[in-house]
Amino acid sequence: MERGWREIPGAGSPSLAQAGPLNGLAAFDVNNDGHLDLMGAGNQWGAEVETIRYDGGTGIVLLGDGKRTFTPMSVVGSGLFAWGHVKDLRVLPSGPDGRPWIVVANNNDAMQVFRAAPPEGLLGQR
């Protein structure tokens, strides 16, 4: 790894980001403020018989402030609702309008596609 950032989380860690496993994680500027934000989605439905499946996640958007602090957005605020057995999340290059596509791959189910909506960068499902 050429560059990285490792920090042991302490008080203030976003508990919303820990509702379930994150199988897909992307870093990009969601709200067009010049700071990298994080977007993740997951869930795990293939847990052992004696363990409940991890299906509490709906996806998460963490807004970065450029100072290594991230604030979680609500599902309503972000527009990201990745409810399924998510296996991956990718941000695809934007078109001529500069708005990226966010693709969520669900195991044995339909993919979900979201598009950033200018100028705030909040998402809308397609």
PDB file of C-alpha atoms in Angstrom:
ATOM      1  CA  MET A   1       0.000   0.000   0.000  1.00  0.00           C
ATOM      2  CA  GLU A   2       1.472   3.309  -1.023  1.00  0.00           C
ATOM      3  CA  ARG A   3      -0.859   5.504   0.969  1.00  0.00           C
ATOM      4  CA  GLY A   4      -3.302   4.785   3.714  1.00  0.00           C
ATOM      5  CA  TRP A   5      -4.911   5.936   6.881  1.00  0.00           C
ATOM      6  CA  ARG A   6      -5.218   3.815   9.972  1.00  0.00           C
ATOM      7  CA  GLU A   7      -6.965   5.003  13.072  1.00  0.00           C
ATOM      8  CA  ILE A   8      -8.254   3.081  16.053  1.00  0.00           C
ATOM      9  CA  PRO A   9     -11.829   4.264  16.523  1.00  0.00           C
ATOM     10  CA  GLY A  10     -12.839   5.578  19.893  1.00  0.00           C
ATOM     11  CA  ALA A  11     -15.726   7.602  21.182  1.00  0.00           C
ATOM     12  CA  GLY A  12     -17.802   9.140  18.446  1.00  0.00           C
ATOM     13  CA  SER A  13     -17.521   6.271  15.969  1.00  0.00           C
ATOM     14  CA  PRO A  14     -20.674   6.244  13.828  1.00  0.00           C
ATOM     15  CA  SER A  15     -22.781   3.407  15.209  1.00  0.00           C
ATOM     16  CA  LEU A  16     -25.035   3.586  12.137  1.00  0.00           C
ATOM     17  CA  ALA A  17     -22.113   2.283  10.086  1.00  0.00           C
ATOM     18  CA  GLN A  18     -21.998  -0.809  12.290  1.00  0.00           C
ATOM     19  CA  ALA A  19     -25.566  -2.096  11.748  1.00  0.00           C
ATOM     20  CA  GLY A  20     -24.247  -4.927   9.594  1.00  0.00           C
ATOM     21  CA  PRO A  21     -21.255  -5.974   7.525  1.00  0.00           C
ATOM     22  CA  LEU A  22     -20.103  -3.623   4.768  1.00  0.00           C
ATOM     23  CA  ASN A  23     -19.358  -5.652   1.647  1.00  0.00           C
ATOM     24  CA  GLY A  24     -18.948  -2.624  -0.593  1.00  0.00           C
ATOM     25  CA  LEU A  25     -17.291   0.673   0.271  1.00  0.00           C
ATOM     26  CA  ALA A  26     -16.518   3.659  -1.937  1.00  0.00           C
ATOM     27  CA  ALA A  27     -14.842   7.000  -1.283  1.00  0.00           C
ATOM     28  CA  PHE A  28     -15.902  10.011  -3.345  1.00  0.00           C
ATOM     29  CA  ASP A  29     -17.274  13.512  -2.825  1.00  0.00           C
ATOM     30  CA  VAL A  30     -20.993  12.818  -2.370  1.00  0.00           C
ATOM     31  CA  ASN A  31     -22.101  16.348  -1.509  1.00  0.00           C
ATOM     32  CA  ASN A  32     -19.685  18.326  -3.709  1.00  0.00           C
ATOM     33  CA  ASP A  33     -18.032  20.147  -0.804  1.00  0.00           C
ATOM     34  CA  GLY A  34     -14.472  19.250  -1.839  1.00  0.00           C
ATOM     35  CA  HIS A  35     -14.011  16.591   0.876  1.00  0.00           C
ATOM     36  CA  LEU A  36     -13.986  12.827   0.428  1.00  0.00           C
ATOM     37  CA  ASP A  37     -17.036  11.068   1.812  1.00  0.00           C
ATOM     38  CA  LEU A  38     -17.660   7.351   2.343  1.00  0.00           C
ATOM     39  CA  MET A  39     -20.533   5.258   1.051  1.00  0.00           C
ATOM     40  CA  GLY A  40     -21.021   1.648   2.063  1.00  0.00           C
ATOM     41  CA  ALA A  41     -23.537  -1.173   1.896  1.00  0.00           C
ATOM     42  CA  GLY A  42     -23.612  -4.760   3.046  1.00  0.00           C
ATOM     43  CA  ASN A  43     -25.718  -7.291   4.948  1.00  0.00           C
ATOM     44  CA  GLN A  44     -24.934 -10.986   5.212  1.00  0.00           C
ATOM     45  CA  TRP A  45     -27.721 -13.489   4.759  1.00  0.00           C
ATOM     46  CA  GLY A  46     -25.571 -16.621   4.752  1.00  0.00           C
ATOM     47  CA  ALA A  47     -24.910 -16.791   8.498  1.00  0.00           C
ATOM     48  CA  GLU A  48     -24.747 -20.077  10.385  1.00  0.00           C
ATOM     49  CA  VAL A  49     -28.020 -21.729  11.428  1.00  0.00           C
ATOM     50  CA  GLU A  50     -27.568 -20.791  15.076  1.00  0.00           C
ATOM     51  CA  THR A  51     -26.833 -17.169  14.154  1.00  0.00           C
ATOM     52  CA  ILE A  52     -29.372 -14.691  12.859  1.00  0.00           C
ATOM     53  CA  ARG A  53     -28.653 -13.192   9.457  1.00  0.00           C
ATOM     54  CA  TYR A  54     -27.146  -9.730   9.410  1.00  0.00           C
ATOM     55  CA  ASP A  55     -29.806  -7.794   7.531  1.00  0.00           C
ATOM     56  CA  GLY A  56     -30.142  -4.521   9.429  1.00  0.00           C
ATOM     57  CA  GLY A  57     -28.137  -2.448   6.992  1.00  0.00           C
ATOM     58  CA  THR A  58     -29.699  -0.113   4.454  1.00  0.00           C
ATOM     59  CA  GLY A  59     -26.469   1.426   3.252  1.00  0.00           C
ATOM     60  CA  ILE A  60     -24.638   4.327   4.811  1.00  0.00           C
ATOM     61  CA  VAL A  61     -23.269   7.660   3.664  1.00  0.00           C
ATOM     62  CA  LEU A  62     -20.640   9.261   5.894  1.00  0.00           C
ATOM     63  CA  LEU A  63     -19.893  12.884   5.073  1.00  0.00           C
ATOM     64  CA  GLY A  64     -16.261  13.853   5.576  1.00  0.00           C
ATOM     65  CA  ASP A  65     -15.142  17.278   6.722  1.00  0.00           C
ATOM     66  CA  GLY A  66     -11.546  16.994   5.499  1.00  0.00           C
ATOM     67  CA  LYS A  67     -10.288  16.637   9.093  1.00  0.00           C
ATOM     68  CA  ARG A  68     -10.759  12.851   9.474  1.00  0.00           C
ATOM     69  CA  THR A  69     -14.224  13.269  10.931  1.00  0.00           C
ATOM     70  CA  PHE A  70     -17.265  11.671   9.300  1.00  0.00           C
ATOM     71  CA  THR A  71     -20.915  12.388  10.019  1.00  0.00           C
ATOM     72  CA  PRO A  72     -23.544   9.777   9.081  1.00  0.00           C
ATOM     73  CA  MET A  73     -26.515  10.799   6.966  1.00  0.00           C
ATOM     74  CA  SER A  74     -29.953   9.306   7.451  1.00  0.00           C
ATOM     75  CA  VAL A  75     -31.408   7.098   4.717  1.00  0.00           C
ATOM     76  CA  VAL A  76     -33.950   9.825   3.965  1.00  0.00           C
ATOM     77  CA  GLY A  77     -31.226  12.460   3.806  1.00  0.00           C
ATOM     78  CA  SER A  78     -28.888  10.492   1.554  1.00  0.00           C
ATOM     79  CA  GLY A  79     -31.391   8.666  -0.630  1.00  0.00           C
ATOM     80  CA  LEU A  80     -29.272   5.496  -0.442  1.00  0.00           C
ATOM     81  CA  PHE A  81     -31.475   2.509   0.411  1.00  0.00           C
ATOM     82  CA  ALA A  82     -29.453  -0.621  -0.333  1.00  0.00           C
ATOM     83  CA  TRP A  83     -31.608  -3.106   1.553  1.00  0.00           C
ATOM     84  CA  GLY A  84     -30.582  -6.432   0.010  1.00  0.00           C
ATOM     85  CA  HIS A  85     -27.844  -9.015   0.429  1.00  0.00           C
ATOM     86  CA  VAL A  86     -25.326  -6.554  -0.967  1.00  0.00           C
ATOM     87  CA  LYS A  87     -22.127  -8.027  -2.353  1.00  0.00           C
ATOM     88  CA  ASP A  88     -20.495  -4.894  -3.779  1.00  0.00           C
ATOM     89  CA  LEU A  89     -20.941  -1.179  -4.304  1.00  0.00           C
ATOM     90  CA  ARG A  90     -19.172   0.760  -7.060  1.00  0.00           C
ATOM     91  CA  VAL A  91     -19.080   4.361  -8.203  1.00  0.00           C
ATOM     92  CA  LEU A  92     -19.005   4.581 -11.991  1.00  0.00           C
ATOM     93  CA  PRO A  93     -17.607   7.514 -13.946  1.00  0.00           C
ATOM     94  CA  SER A  94     -19.979  10.341 -14.543  1.00  0.00           C
ATOM     95  CA  GLY A  95     -21.489  11.372 -17.817  1.00  0.00           C
ATOM     96  CA  PRO A  96     -21.251  14.797 -19.433  1.00  0.00           C
ATOM     97  CA  ASP A  97     -23.241  16.334 -16.576  1.00  0.00           C
ATOM     98  CA  GLY A  98     -20.613  15.290 -13.997  1.00  0.00           C
ATOM     99  CA  ARG A  99     -22.999  13.152 -11.938  1.00  0.00           C
ATOM    100  CA  PRO A 100     -21.611   9.709 -11.025  1.00  0.00           C
ATOM    101  CA  TRP A 101     -23.614   6.485 -11.001  1.00  0.00           C
ATOM    102  CA  ILE A 102     -23.618   4.295  -7.885  1.00  0.00           C
ATOM    103  CA  VAL A 103     -24.271   0.616  -8.609  1.00  0.00           C
ATOM    104  CA  VAL A 104     -25.150  -1.837  -5.823  1.00  0.00           C
ATOM    105  CA  ALA A 105     -24.849  -5.560  -6.614  1.00  0.00           C
ATOM    106  CA  ASN A 106     -27.241  -7.786  -4.639  1.00  0.00           C
ATOM    107  CA  ASN A 107     -26.712 -11.548  -4.349  1.00  0.00           C
ATOM    108  CA  ASN A 108     -29.217 -13.438  -6.559  1.00  0.00           C
ATOM    109  CA  ASP A 109     -31.335 -10.316  -6.955  1.00  0.00           C
ATOM    110  CA  ALA A 110     -31.605  -7.190  -9.079  1.00  0.00           C
ATOM    111  CA  MET A 111     -28.893  -4.558  -8.992  1.00  0.00           C
ATOM    112  CA  GLN A 112     -29.760  -1.147  -7.623  1.00  0.00           C
ATOM    113  CA  VAL A 113     -28.587   1.984  -9.410  1.00  0.00           C
ATOM    114  CA  PHE A 114     -28.454   5.438  -7.853  1.00  0.00           C
ATOM    115  CA  ARG A 115     -27.484   8.748  -9.408  1.00  0.00           C
ATOM    116  CA  ALA A 116     -26.037  11.732  -7.601  1.00  0.00           C
ATOM    117  CA  ALA A 117     -28.297  14.761  -7.926  1.00  0.00           C
ATOM    118  CA  PRO A 118     -26.634  18.179  -8.195  1.00  0.00           C
ATOM    119  CA  PRO A 119     -25.798  20.407  -6.507  1.00  0.00           C
ATOM    120  CA  GLU A 120     -25.978  18.744  -3.095  1.00  0.00           C
ATOM    121  CA  GLY A 121     -24.914  15.335  -4.395  1.00  0.00           C
ATOM    122  CA  LEU A 122     -27.792  13.529  -2.713  1.00  0.00           C
ATOM    123  CA  LEU A 123     -28.894  10.317  -4.350  1.00  0.00           C
ATOM    124  CA  GLY A 124     -31.932   9.244  -6.288  1.00  0.00           C
ATOM    125  CA  GLN A 125     -32.660   5.615  -7.164  1.00  0.00           C
ATOM    126  CA  ARG A 126     -33.141   4.705 -10.825  1.00  0.00           C
TER     127      ARG A 126
END
